[in-house]
Short mmCIF file of C-alpha atoms and ligand atoms in Angstrom, two decimals:
data_model
loop_
_atom_site.label_atom_id
_atom_site.label_comp_id
_atom_site.label_asym_id
_atom_site.label_seq_id
_atom_site.Cartn_x
_atom_site.Cartn_y
_atom_site.Cartn_z
CA VAL Y 207 32.04 -18.19 -13.11
CA SER Y 208 31.68 -21.07 -15.52
CA GLY Y 209 32.04 -24.82 -15.54
CA ALA Y 210 32.56 -26.94 -12.44
CA ALA Y 211 35.41 -28.94 -11.00
CA ASP Y 212 35.26 -32.63 -11.85
CA ASP Y 213 35.14 -33.71 -8.21
CA LEU Y 214 32.50 -31.17 -7.19
CA VAL Y 215 29.66 -33.71 -7.07
CA GLU Y 216 31.71 -35.81 -4.65
CA VAL Y 217 32.54 -32.81 -2.49
CA LEU Y 218 28.84 -31.86 -2.38
CA ALA Y 219 27.89 -35.45 -1.52
CA GLY Y 220 30.34 -35.23 1.37
CA ILE Y 221 28.43 -32.20 2.67
CA VAL Y 222 24.78 -33.22 2.24
CA GLY Y 223 25.06 -37.01 1.82
CA ALA Y 224 25.16 -38.90 -1.47
CA ALA Y 225 21.37 -39.36 -1.54
CA ALA Y 226 20.89 -35.58 -1.50
CA VAL Y 227 22.90 -34.94 -4.68
CA LEU Y 228 20.97 -35.87 -7.80
CA THR Y 229 22.51 -36.37 -11.23
CA ALA Y 230 20.01 -38.65 -13.04
CA SER Y 231 18.71 -37.08 -16.24
CA ASP Y 232 15.06 -37.16 -15.01
CA ASP Y 233 16.05 -35.25 -11.89
CA LEU Y 234 18.11 -32.74 -13.86
CA ALA Y 235 15.12 -32.10 -16.12
CA TYR Y 236 12.67 -31.89 -13.19
CA TYR Y 237 14.69 -29.51 -11.02
CA GLY Y 238 16.42 -27.70 -13.87
CA SER Y 239 13.67 -25.29 -14.90
CA ASP Y 240 10.58 -23.44 -13.74
CA ARG Y 241 7.13 -23.08 -15.32
CA CYS Y 242 8.41 -20.86 -18.12
CA ARG Y 243 9.21 -22.72 -21.32
CA GLY Y 244 11.39 -20.16 -23.05
CA GLY Y 245 13.28 -22.55 -25.31
CA TRP Y 246 16.49 -22.32 -23.25
CA PRO Y 247 18.62 -25.41 -22.67
CA VAL Y 248 17.89 -27.14 -19.35
CA ALA Y 249 21.32 -28.37 -18.31
CA PRO Y 250 22.15 -28.31 -14.59
CA ARG Y 251 25.29 -30.10 -13.47
CA CYS Y 252 23.59 -31.59 -10.41
CA ILE Y 253 20.85 -30.95 -7.87
CA VAL Y 254 21.69 -30.49 -4.19
CA LEU Y 255 19.08 -30.86 -1.46
CA PRO Y 256 20.50 -29.47 1.81
CA ARG Y 257 18.68 -29.88 5.10
CA THR Y 258 20.40 -27.26 7.25
CA VAL Y 259 21.71 -23.71 7.02
CA GLU Y 260 25.23 -24.99 7.69
CA GLN Y 261 24.94 -27.37 4.75
CA VAL Y 262 23.82 -24.48 2.49
CA GLN Y 263 26.84 -22.46 3.65
CA ALA Y 264 29.21 -25.36 2.95
CA VAL Y 265 27.61 -25.99 -0.46
CA VAL Y 266 28.01 -22.32 -1.43
CA SER Y 267 31.65 -22.32 -0.30
CA ALA Y 268 32.37 -25.54 -2.20
CA CYS Y 269 30.77 -24.18 -5.39
CA ALA Y 270 32.67 -20.91 -5.01
CA ALA Y 271 35.94 -22.80 -4.60
CA ALA Y 272 35.20 -24.90 -7.69
CA GLY Y 273 34.03 -21.87 -9.70
CA ALA Y 274 30.61 -23.47 -10.23
CA ALA Y 275 27.56 -21.24 -10.55
CA ILE Y 276 24.46 -21.82 -8.40
CA VAL Y 277 20.77 -21.59 -9.22
CA PRO Y 278 18.73 -21.24 -6.01
CA SER Y 279 15.53 -23.21 -6.44
CA GLY Y 280 12.15 -23.04 -4.70
CA GLY Y 281 8.87 -24.55 -5.91
CA ARG Y 282 9.82 -23.71 -9.53
CA THR Y 283 6.42 -22.16 -10.17
CA GLY Y 284 8.14 -19.02 -11.48
CA LEU Y 285 7.02 -17.75 -14.86
CA VAL Y 286 10.12 -16.00 -16.26
CA GLY Y 287 12.80 -18.70 -16.40
CA ALA Y 288 14.55 -17.31 -13.30
CA ALA Y 289 14.94 -20.76 -11.71
CA THR Y 290 16.22 -22.38 -14.91
CA ALA Y 291 19.75 -23.82 -15.05
CA THR Y 292 20.97 -23.52 -18.63
CA ALA Y 293 24.74 -24.09 -18.47
CA GLY Y 294 25.97 -26.63 -15.94
CA GLU Y 295 24.97 -24.77 -12.76
CA VAL Y 296 24.46 -26.46 -9.41
CA VAL Y 297 20.78 -26.23 -8.51
CA VAL Y 298 20.36 -25.75 -4.75
CA SER Y 299 16.79 -26.77 -3.91
CA LEU Y 300 15.43 -25.69 -0.52
CA GLU Y 301 12.65 -28.28 -0.55
CA ARG Y 302 14.02 -30.24 2.42
CA MET Y 303 14.21 -27.11 4.58
CA HIS Y 304 10.49 -26.75 5.22
CA ARG Y 305 10.02 -26.29 8.93
CA ILE Y 306 7.86 -23.67 10.61
CA LEU Y 307 10.11 -22.77 13.53
CA GLU Y 308 7.95 -20.45 15.62
CA VAL Y 309 4.60 -18.69 15.53
CA ASP Y 310 4.38 -15.70 17.85
CA ALA Y 311 0.71 -14.82 18.26
CA THR Y 312 1.56 -11.80 20.43
CA GLY Y 313 4.24 -10.28 18.24
CA LEU Y 314 2.29 -11.35 15.13
CA THR Y 315 5.28 -13.03 13.52
CA LEU Y 316 6.14 -16.43 12.05
CA ARG Y 317 9.69 -17.76 11.68
CA CYS Y 318 10.31 -20.47 9.11
CA GLU Y 319 12.82 -22.13 6.85
CA ALA Y 320 12.83 -20.95 3.25
CA GLY Y 321 11.56 -24.17 1.69
CA VAL Y 322 8.17 -24.18 3.40
CA THR Y 323 5.29 -23.52 1.01
CA VAL Y 324 3.29 -20.31 1.12
CA GLU Y 325 0.18 -22.39 1.81
CA ALA Y 326 1.80 -24.11 4.82
CA VAL Y 327 2.61 -20.68 6.25
CA GLN Y 328 -0.99 -19.58 5.71
CA ARG Y 329 -2.20 -22.72 7.53
CA ALA Y 330 0.18 -22.27 10.46
CA ALA Y 331 -0.99 -18.67 10.84
CA ALA Y 332 -4.64 -19.73 10.67
CA GLU Y 333 -4.10 -22.31 13.43
CA VAL Y 334 -3.50 -19.45 15.88
CA GLY Y 335 -6.29 -17.28 14.45
CA LEU Y 336 -3.98 -15.12 12.32
CA MET Y 337 -3.40 -14.61 8.62
CA TYR Y 338 -0.47 -14.46 6.19
CA PRO Y 339 -2.21 -12.43 3.50
CA VAL Y 340 0.06 -13.01 0.48
CA ASP Y 341 -2.08 -15.33 -1.62
CA PHE Y 342 -1.81 -16.67 -5.16
CA ALA Y 343 -2.86 -19.72 -7.13
CA ALA Y 344 0.57 -21.43 -6.95
CA LYS Y 345 0.72 -21.16 -3.14
CA GLY Y 346 0.56 -24.96 -2.64
CA THR Y 347 3.91 -25.38 -4.41
CA ALA Y 348 5.63 -21.99 -4.32
CA GLN Y 349 7.99 -21.66 -1.37
CA ILE Y 350 8.50 -18.76 0.99
CA GLY Y 351 12.11 -18.40 -0.25
CA GLY Y 352 10.94 -18.27 -3.87
CA SER Y 353 8.10 -15.89 -3.05
CA ILE Y 354 10.59 -13.59 -1.30
CA ALA Y 355 13.09 -13.84 -4.15
CA THR Y 356 10.32 -12.83 -6.59
CA ASN Y 357 8.46 -10.44 -4.25
CA ALA Y 358 5.28 -12.36 -5.13
CA GLY Y 359 2.08 -10.35 -5.38
CA GLY Y 360 -1.19 -12.21 -5.90
CA VAL Y 361 -4.84 -11.51 -5.35
CA ARG Y 362 -4.85 -9.26 -2.26
CA VAL Y 363 -2.06 -6.79 -3.02
CA LEU Y 364 -4.75 -4.12 -3.27
CA ARG Y 365 -5.39 -4.40 0.45
CA TYR Y 366 -2.21 -5.96 1.90
CA GLY Y 367 0.69 -5.21 -0.48
CA SER Y 368 3.24 -7.65 -1.95
CA THR Y 369 5.52 -10.08 -0.12
CA ARG Y 370 7.97 -7.21 0.52
CA ALA Y 371 5.55 -5.71 3.03
CA TRP Y 372 5.46 -8.93 5.08
CA VAL Y 373 9.16 -9.74 5.42
CA LEU Y 374 10.45 -8.63 8.82
CA GLY Y 375 13.63 -10.67 8.94
CA LEU Y 376 15.73 -12.64 6.47
CA ASP Y 377 18.54 -15.16 6.82
CA VAL Y 378 20.62 -15.23 3.65
CA VAL Y 379 23.73 -17.17 2.68
CA VAL Y 380 25.91 -14.94 0.50
CA ALA Y 381 28.73 -15.70 -1.93
CA SER Y 382 31.41 -15.84 0.78
CA GLY Y 383 29.42 -18.62 2.46
CA GLU Y 384 28.59 -16.26 5.32
CA LEU Y 385 25.13 -16.20 6.87
CA LEU Y 386 23.62 -12.70 7.02
CA GLN Y 387 20.83 -12.28 9.57
CA LEU Y 388 18.94 -9.20 8.45
CA GLY Y 389 16.25 -7.82 10.70
CA GLY Y 390 14.23 -10.19 12.82
CA ALA Y 391 11.17 -9.65 14.91
CA LEU Y 392 11.72 -5.89 15.25
CA VAL Y 393 8.91 -3.73 13.90
CA LYS Y 394 11.15 -0.65 13.97
CA ASP Y 395 14.83 -0.65 12.98
CA ASN Y 396 16.35 2.45 11.40
CA THR Y 397 20.02 1.52 11.26
CA GLY Y 398 21.10 2.54 7.78
CA TYR Y 399 20.48 0.88 4.45
CA ASP Y 400 17.81 -1.81 4.47
CA LEU Y 401 19.87 -4.77 3.23
CA ARG Y 402 16.98 -7.14 3.82
CA GLN Y 403 14.84 -5.45 1.17
CA LEU Y 404 17.68 -5.78 -1.36
CA PHE Y 405 17.15 -9.52 -1.35
CA VAL Y 406 13.38 -9.27 -1.80
CA GLY Y 407 12.77 -9.52 -5.55
CA SER Y 408 16.46 -10.29 -6.26
CA GLU Y 409 15.56 -13.55 -8.11
CA GLY Y 410 18.32 -15.60 -6.54
CA THR Y 411 21.05 -13.36 -7.96
CA LEU Y 412 22.45 -12.09 -4.64
CA GLY Y 413 22.32 -15.06 -2.29
CA ILE Y 414 20.24 -17.96 -0.99
CA VAL Y 415 17.40 -17.14 1.38
CA VAL Y 416 17.45 -19.88 4.03
CA GLY Y 417 14.95 -18.50 6.55
CA ALA Y 418 12.54 -15.67 7.19
CA VAL Y 419 10.55 -13.93 9.87
CA LEU Y 420 7.20 -12.99 8.36
CA ARG Y 421 4.61 -10.56 9.66
CA LEU Y 422 1.11 -11.88 10.30
CA CYS Y 423 -2.13 -9.99 10.85
CA PRO Y 424 -5.60 -10.67 12.22
CA PRO Y 425 -7.90 -11.96 9.47
CA PRO Y 426 -11.15 -10.19 8.63
CA ALA Y 427 -14.15 -11.63 10.51
CA ALA Y 428 -15.68 -12.62 7.17
CA THR Y 429 -15.63 -11.71 3.51
CA VAL Y 430 -18.33 -10.97 0.96
CA VAL Y 431 -17.62 -12.05 -2.60
CA ALA Y 432 -19.34 -10.96 -5.81
CA LEU Y 433 -18.79 -11.84 -9.44
CA CYS Y 434 -19.89 -9.14 -11.88
CA ALA Y 435 -20.55 -9.38 -15.61
CA VAL Y 436 -19.03 -6.23 -17.10
CA PRO Y 437 -19.50 -4.99 -20.70
CA ASP Y 438 -15.89 -3.88 -21.36
CA GLU Y 439 -12.54 -2.91 -19.87
CA ALA Y 440 -13.35 0.79 -19.56
CA ARG Y 441 -16.34 -0.05 -17.40
CA LEU Y 442 -14.24 -2.44 -15.30
CA LEU Y 443 -12.23 0.58 -14.21
CA ASP Y 444 -15.36 2.67 -13.58
CA LEU Y 445 -16.70 -0.21 -11.48
CA PHE Y 446 -13.44 -0.31 -9.52
CA ALA Y 447 -13.71 3.41 -8.72
CA HIS Y 448 -17.38 2.90 -7.78
CA VAL Y 449 -16.83 0.02 -5.30
CA ARG Y 450 -13.65 1.49 -3.86
CA GLY Y 451 -15.49 4.65 -2.89
CA GLY Y 452 -18.47 2.71 -1.59
CA GLY Y 453 -17.69 2.75 2.13
CA VAL Y 454 -16.77 -0.95 2.44
CA THR Y 455 -13.22 -2.32 2.47
CA CYS Y 456 -12.39 -3.89 -0.88
CA SER Y 457 -9.71 -6.57 -0.48
CA ALA Y 458 -9.55 -7.85 -4.04
CA PHE Y 459 -10.63 -6.57 -7.43
CA GLU Y 460 -9.71 -9.12 -10.08
CA CYS Y 461 -10.68 -9.43 -13.73
CA PHE Y 462 -10.90 -12.12 -16.39
CA ASP Y 463 -12.34 -11.96 -19.88
CA ALA Y 464 -14.66 -14.33 -21.77
CA GLY Y 465 -11.74 -16.32 -23.23
CA ALA Y 466 -10.28 -16.89 -19.76
CA LEU Y 467 -13.65 -18.09 -18.46
CA ARG Y 468 -14.07 -20.44 -21.45
CA ALA Y 469 -10.67 -22.01 -20.63
CA VAL Y 470 -11.65 -22.50 -16.98
CA LEU Y 471 -15.06 -24.02 -17.85
CA ALA Y 472 -13.40 -26.45 -20.29
CA HIS Y 473 -10.75 -27.35 -17.70
CA LYS Y 474 -13.38 -27.96 -15.01
CA ARG Y 475 -15.65 -29.72 -17.54
CA LEU Y 476 -18.52 -27.35 -16.78
CA ALA Y 477 -21.17 -27.00 -19.47
CA SER Y 478 -22.14 -23.41 -18.71
CA GLY Y 479 -20.77 -20.32 -17.01
CA PRO Y 480 -22.23 -18.08 -14.33
CA PHE Y 481 -23.98 -15.66 -16.71
CA ASN Y 482 -26.43 -16.05 -19.56
CA PRO Y 483 -25.74 -14.52 -22.02
CA PRO Y 484 -21.99 -14.84 -21.46
CA SER Y 485 -20.21 -11.61 -20.57
CA PRO Y 486 -17.15 -10.13 -22.34
CA GLN Y 487 -15.51 -9.19 -19.01
CA HIS Y 488 -15.82 -10.17 -15.36
CA ALA Y 489 -14.85 -8.56 -12.08
CA LEU Y 490 -14.35 -10.76 -9.03
CA VAL Y 491 -14.67 -8.45 -6.06
CA GLU Y 492 -14.05 -9.30 -2.41
CA PHE Y 493 -15.02 -7.11 0.54
CA GLU Y 494 -14.00 -7.51 4.17
CA VAL Y 495 -16.28 -7.64 7.19
CA ALA Y 496 -14.21 -6.13 9.99
CA ALA Y 497 -16.04 -7.32 13.11
CA PRO Y 498 -17.70 -10.65 13.94
CA GLY Y 499 -21.45 -11.19 14.15
CA ASP Y 500 -24.34 -11.81 11.80
CA ALA Y 501 -25.45 -8.20 11.94
CA MET Y 502 -22.07 -6.93 10.70
CA LEU Y 503 -22.02 -9.49 7.90
CA GLN Y 504 -25.56 -8.59 6.90
CA ALA Y 505 -24.71 -4.88 6.88
CA VAL Y 506 -21.77 -5.42 4.50
CA GLN Y 507 -23.83 -7.76 2.30
CA ASP Y 508 -26.61 -5.16 2.11
CA ARG Y 509 -24.17 -2.37 1.24
CA VAL Y 510 -22.51 -4.51 -1.47
CA ALA Y 511 -25.93 -5.38 -2.93
CA GLU Y 512 -26.75 -1.65 -3.03
CA LEU Y 513 -23.44 -0.84 -4.71
CA LEU Y 514 -24.04 -3.51 -7.34
CA ALA Y 515 -27.61 -2.33 -7.95
CA ASP Y 516 -26.32 1.23 -8.51
CA ALA Y 517 -23.59 -0.12 -10.81
CA HIS Y 518 -26.27 -1.99 -12.78
CA GLU Y 519 -28.34 1.15 -13.12
CA ASP Y 520 -25.31 3.07 -14.37
CA GLY Y 521 -24.53 0.38 -16.96
CA LEU Y 522 -21.27 -0.70 -15.29
CA VAL Y 523 -22.45 -4.27 -14.74
CA SER Y 524 -24.97 -6.24 -16.77
CA ASP Y 525 -25.43 -8.97 -14.16
CA ALA Y 526 -23.92 -10.02 -10.84
CA ALA Y 527 -23.77 -13.03 -8.50
CA LEU Y 528 -23.33 -12.39 -4.78
CA ALA Y 529 -22.07 -15.44 -2.84
CA GLY Y 530 -24.48 -16.38 -0.06
CA THR Y 531 -22.29 -19.03 1.59
CA PRO Y 532 -18.54 -19.61 2.04
CA GLN Y 533 -18.76 -22.48 -0.49
CA GLN Y 534 -20.35 -20.20 -3.07
CA ALA Y 535 -17.59 -17.67 -2.42
CA ARG Y 536 -14.95 -20.36 -3.00
CA ASP Y 537 -16.72 -21.43 -6.22
CA LEU Y 538 -16.71 -17.86 -7.54
CA TRP Y 539 -13.05 -17.40 -6.56
CA SER Y 540 -12.09 -20.62 -8.33
CA LEU Y 541 -13.32 -19.19 -11.65
CA ARG Y 542 -10.63 -16.52 -11.31
CA GLU Y 543 -7.93 -18.53 -9.54
CA ASP Y 544 -8.04 -21.42 -12.02
CA VAL Y 545 -7.44 -19.22 -15.07
CA SER Y 546 -3.65 -19.51 -15.09
CA GLU Y 547 -3.65 -23.29 -14.66
CA SER Y 548 -6.46 -23.75 -17.23
CA LEU Y 549 -4.62 -21.71 -19.84
CA HIS Y 550 -1.29 -23.45 -19.14
CA ARG Y 551 -2.10 -26.50 -21.28
CA HIS Y 552 -2.76 -24.22 -24.28
CA ARG Y 553 0.83 -22.95 -23.89
CA PRO Y 554 -0.10 -19.28 -24.18
CA HIS Y 555 2.50 -16.65 -24.86
CA LYS Y 556 2.33 -14.78 -21.55
CA SER Y 557 3.17 -11.35 -20.36
CA ASP Y 558 2.67 -9.73 -16.96
CA VAL Y 559 2.61 -5.95 -17.01
CA THR Y 560 1.46 -3.13 -14.82
CA LEU Y 561 0.17 0.27 -15.86
CA PRO Y 562 -0.86 3.36 -13.98
CA ILE Y 563 -4.53 2.55 -13.31
CA ALA Y 564 -5.66 5.80 -14.92
CA ARG Y 565 -4.06 4.72 -18.24
CA LEU Y 566 -5.36 1.12 -18.41
CA ALA Y 567 -8.45 2.00 -20.45
CA GLU Y 568 -6.23 3.61 -23.11
CA PHE Y 569 -3.53 0.91 -23.02
CA VAL Y 570 -5.70 -2.17 -23.57
CA PRO Y 571 -7.16 -1.08 -26.96
CA ALA Y 572 -3.69 0.02 -28.10
CA TRP Y 573 -2.29 -3.41 -27.17
CA ARG Y 574 -5.19 -5.20 -28.90
CA GLU Y 575 -4.56 -3.14 -32.06
CA LEU Y 576 -0.90 -4.18 -31.98
CA VAL Y 577 -1.92 -7.84 -31.63
CA ALA Y 578 -4.30 -7.59 -34.59
CA ALA Y 579 -1.65 -5.88 -36.75
CA ARG Y 580 1.36 -8.03 -35.88
CA LEU Y 581 -0.13 -11.40 -34.94
CA PRO Y 582 -3.26 -11.84 -37.07
CA GLY Y 583 -5.26 -14.87 -35.97
CA ALA Y 584 -3.80 -14.90 -32.44
CA VAL Y 585 -6.40 -14.95 -29.65
CA PRO Y 586 -5.78 -12.47 -26.82
CA VAL Y 587 -6.90 -13.57 -23.34
CA ILE Y 588 -6.68 -11.02 -20.54
CA PHE Y 589 -6.97 -11.55 -16.81
CA GLY Y 590 -5.29 -10.13 -13.77
CA HIS Y 591 -5.24 -8.00 -10.70
CA ILE Y 592 -6.86 -4.99 -12.24
CA GLY Y 593 -7.18 -3.23 -8.88
CA ASP Y 594 -3.35 -3.03 -8.91
CA GLY Y 595 -3.17 -2.00 -12.59
CA ASN Y 596 -1.69 -5.47 -13.23
CA LEU Y 597 -2.75 -7.34 -16.35
CA HIS Y 598 -1.73 -10.81 -17.47
CA LEU Y 599 -1.78 -10.56 -21.25
CA ASN Y 600 -1.93 -13.97 -22.93
CA LEU Y 601 -1.82 -14.85 -26.60
CA LEU Y 602 -3.05 -18.18 -27.95
CA ALA Y 603 -1.50 -19.26 -31.24
CA PRO Y 604 -3.74 -19.51 -34.29
CA PRO Y 605 -4.68 -23.15 -35.01
CA ASP Y 606 -2.05 -25.06 -37.02
CA GLU Y 607 0.63 -22.44 -36.35
CA ASP Y 608 4.13 -23.91 -36.47
CA PRO Y 609 5.50 -23.67 -32.87
CA ALA Y 610 8.94 -22.36 -33.92
CA ALA Y 611 7.43 -19.73 -36.21
CA TRP Y 612 4.97 -18.71 -33.47
CA HIS Y 613 7.78 -18.35 -30.96
CA ALA Y 614 9.75 -16.10 -33.33
CA ARG Y 615 6.69 -13.97 -34.13
CA CYS Y 616 5.96 -13.58 -30.40
CA GLU Y 617 9.53 -12.46 -29.70
CA ALA Y 618 9.27 -9.77 -32.35
CA PHE Y 619 5.85 -8.78 -31.00
CA ASP Y 620 7.20 -8.52 -27.45
CA ALA Y 621 9.76 -5.93 -28.46
CA GLU Y 622 6.94 -3.69 -29.65
CA ALA Y 623 4.48 -4.57 -26.87
CA TYR Y 624 6.97 -3.79 -24.07
CA ALA Y 625 7.92 -0.55 -25.81
CA LEU Y 626 4.20 0.29 -25.73
CA VAL Y 627 4.12 -0.48 -21.99
CA GLY Y 628 7.12 1.86 -21.56
CA ARG Y 629 5.34 4.65 -23.46
CA PHE Y 630 2.40 4.33 -21.08
CA ALA Y 631 4.81 4.64 -18.09
CA GLY Y 632 4.13 1.02 -17.10
CA SER Y 633 6.39 -1.79 -15.90
CA VAL Y 634 7.43 -4.74 -18.09
CA SER Y 635 7.03 -6.97 -15.04
CA ALA Y 636 4.35 -6.41 -12.43
CA GLU Y 637 4.96 -9.42 -10.20
CA HIS Y 638 6.66 -12.32 -11.99
CA GLY Y 639 10.13 -10.77 -12.25
CA ILE Y 640 12.60 -10.50 -15.12
CA GLY Y 641 14.50 -13.81 -15.14
CA LEU Y 642 15.70 -14.84 -18.58
CA LEU Y 643 12.41 -14.03 -20.25
CA LYS Y 644 12.39 -10.26 -19.96
CA ARG Y 645 15.95 -9.14 -19.51
CA GLU Y 646 16.12 -7.66 -23.03
CA HIS Y 647 13.10 -5.51 -22.15
CA LEU Y 648 14.22 -4.24 -18.76
CA HIS Y 649 15.30 -0.90 -20.27
CA HIS Y 650 11.67 0.04 -20.98
CA THR Y 651 11.13 0.33 -17.22
CA ARG Y 652 14.60 0.90 -15.73
CA SER Y 653 16.92 3.66 -16.97
CA ALA Y 654 20.55 2.91 -17.95
CA ALA Y 655 21.68 4.56 -14.70
CA GLN Y 656 19.38 2.32 -12.65
CA VAL Y 657 20.54 -0.85 -14.42
CA GLU Y 658 24.17 0.14 -13.83
CA LEU Y 659 23.42 0.69 -10.14
CA MET Y 660 21.78 -2.75 -9.95
CA ARG Y 661 24.85 -4.27 -11.60
CA ALA Y 662 27.06 -2.48 -9.05
CA ILE Y 663 25.00 -3.99 -6.21
CA LYS Y 664 25.35 -7.42 -7.81
CA ARG Y 665 29.14 -6.94 -8.10
CA ALA Y 666 29.40 -5.80 -4.46
CA LEU Y 667 27.52 -8.82 -3.11
CA ASP Y 668 28.56 -11.44 -5.63
CA PRO Y 669 31.83 -10.27 -7.24
CA ARG Y 670 32.47 -13.54 -9.11
CA GLY Y 671 28.93 -13.92 -10.41
CA LEU Y 672 28.25 -17.13 -8.48
CA PHE Y 673 24.48 -16.77 -8.06
CA ASN Y 674 22.04 -17.25 -10.93
CA PRO Y 675 24.19 -15.79 -13.71
CA GLY Y 676 22.33 -14.30 -16.65
CA LYS Y 677 19.11 -13.65 -14.76
CA ILE Y 678 17.71 -10.08 -14.67
CA PHE Y 679 20.58 -8.90 -16.89
CA ALA Y 680 23.11 -10.61 -19.15
CA PRO Y 681 26.43 -11.31 -17.39
CA ALA Y 682 28.80 -8.32 -17.76
C1 FAD F 943 -0.70 -21.06 -11.49
C2 FAD F 943 0.27 -19.98 -11.12
C3 FAD F 943 -0.22 -18.79 -10.57
C4 FAD F 943 0.67 -17.78 -10.19
N1 FAD F 943 0.15 -16.63 -9.66
C5 FAD F 943 1.00 -15.66 -9.26
C6 FAD F 943 0.47 -14.45 -8.69
O1 FAD F 943 -0.73 -14.24 -8.60
N2 FAD F 943 1.36 -13.53 -8.26
C7 FAD F 943 2.71 -13.70 -8.37
O2 FAD F 943 3.47 -12.83 -7.95
N3 FAD F 943 3.23 -14.83 -8.93
C8 FAD F 943 2.41 -15.79 -9.37
N4 FAD F 943 2.92 -16.93 -9.95
C9 FAD F 943 4.39 -17.05 -10.14
C10 FAD F 943 5.13 -17.82 -9.02
O3 FAD F 943 4.27 -18.69 -8.36
C11 FAD F 943 5.76 -16.86 -8.02
O4 FAD F 943 6.74 -16.09 -8.66
C12 FAD F 943 6.39 -17.56 -6.81
O5 FAD F 943 6.72 -16.58 -5.87
C13 FAD F 943 7.64 -18.36 -7.14
O6 FAD F 943 7.99 -19.14 -6.00
P1 FAD F 943 8.79 -20.52 -6.19
O7 FAD F 943 9.12 -21.05 -4.85
O8 FAD F 943 8.06 -21.42 -7.10
O9 FAD F 943 10.13 -19.95 -6.86
P2 FAD F 943 10.97 -20.56 -8.07
O10 FAD F 943 10.17 -20.56 -9.31
O11 FAD F 943 11.60 -21.83 -7.65
O12 FAD F 943 12.11 -19.44 -8.18
C14 FAD F 943 11.81 -18.13 -8.54
C15 FAD F 943 13.07 -17.27 -8.38
O13 FAD F 943 13.42 -17.23 -7.00
C16 FAD F 943 14.73 -17.75 -6.80
N5 FAD F 943 14.68 -18.51 -5.54
C17 FAD F 943 13.87 -19.54 -5.21
N6 FAD F 943 14.08 -19.92 -3.94
C18 FAD F 943 15.07 -19.10 -3.46
C19 FAD F 943 15.74 -18.99 -2.22
N7 FAD F 943 15.44 -19.79 -1.19
N8 FAD F 943 16.70 -18.05 -2.08
C20 FAD F 943 17.02 -17.22 -3.10
N9 FAD F 943 16.40 -17.29 -4.31
C21 FAD F 943 15.44 -18.21 -4.48
C22 FAD F 943 15.03 -18.60 -8.02
O14 FAD F 943 16.42 -18.67 -8.27
C23 FAD F 943 14.30 -17.82 -9.08
O15 FAD F 943 15.09 -16.72 -9.47
C24 FAD F 943 2.06 -17.95 -10.37
C25 FAD F 943 2.56 -19.14 -10.93
C26 FAD F 943 1.68 -20.15 -11.31
C27 FAD F 943 2.23 -21.41 -11.89
#
């Protein structure tokens, strides 16, 4: 599908109202791309802001009739260019479909429209004493539809899994304009292929998610949070094994290095960090307290303090801060959660990979060696969800580097770095997806047979290539 009929904007205005079709250049720029600046053109034909499922269906049918491609658009916090419109596509933004439709505190489910933010879902769950446990720093802007389309992970995957685990039902508008209602509030449903899961992580290439039924769960009674100063990456992994076997439930095990902390301190205008002397590596560890009551909380705090003391004795941590109040816990968490945003203004070259946990200690030095050899002067900054084997590898350009030259050098570096990930049996994308950014590297993780099968699924659901062309793989 390419181009668009001349009268398409008018037809779309007839469906959603003239005020809900945007064509001003500021709007095209604003809605036309996500957080990834990959150097692609940002050139949507127009932006459509439907309010109802029926409007989405009519918009899809009108675009199909006009042969105009569609980019489904959420909060545009994505980091791989998957929500970017590069060639005259119609961007369908779900931002006006943001209602929470029902919270069922007995069935532990929440039904919502796709444009509601992840944070609003968390709040609605909390209002009835429940929890939606998918949690990540962009939750205030990222939408449920976008988080489903990317199978968002975040900081508690270790304990609760990715978005995929929390999607019970999905309403999706497909290329024919039909509404598919897949699953619902049923916990059990073995009726053949799970079509619903096909759409989770599909990056807007198979249809537009317009609504979802999400699972909720009871929250822990309390949490205990510790920040540990760790000498190096190898000991981070030893510390992970140590706390995981320590008899308390670990709900997050996150890491960030000295460079990441420096960026956060500068961003927050803080003169000094949590440890003196500064530490090369940090582990932010969260434990759950299962039952209410001061005694339970105290017991978990005591056990965590013991675990950290043992870790100190064994040389796994050089120092540690245990939060004594919820505010202190939030302050420690913010040092980890603010890393991505703090680095953003330095325009790092980013990469999100996952490795088998057992091979992380070998992979990181090999990657650092590659950086030193191929990008001398570049500053590596590593943070991530190390409990899931998921590292965010960032590279800051040497001072005075010409941006175009840096971009070209990074592209050449990526080819080698993703090949390295493949050799370590890792994935070229842990949680951000493939989008435009990584489609040339997909083959390091997916075999030719798998990619062909994915293309066949795309052809079956979207034979004319209406949805998000060029994302995940180049158009056939
Ligand atoms: C500071 C920061 C921290 C982040 N931390 C994490 C993290 O810890 N874990 C993580 O996994 N990600 C993280 N991300 C990435 C991003 O927030 C997630 O990928 C998020 O799920 C994207 O949601 P969105 O609504 O912004 O989607 P968008 O960026 O708008 O879109 C992403 C993809 O989904 C498609 N899409 C959007 N809405 C729909 C819909 N309704 N139907 C069909 N397709 C749709 C788009 O076409 C695109 O392919 C982070 C991003 C930032 C900026």
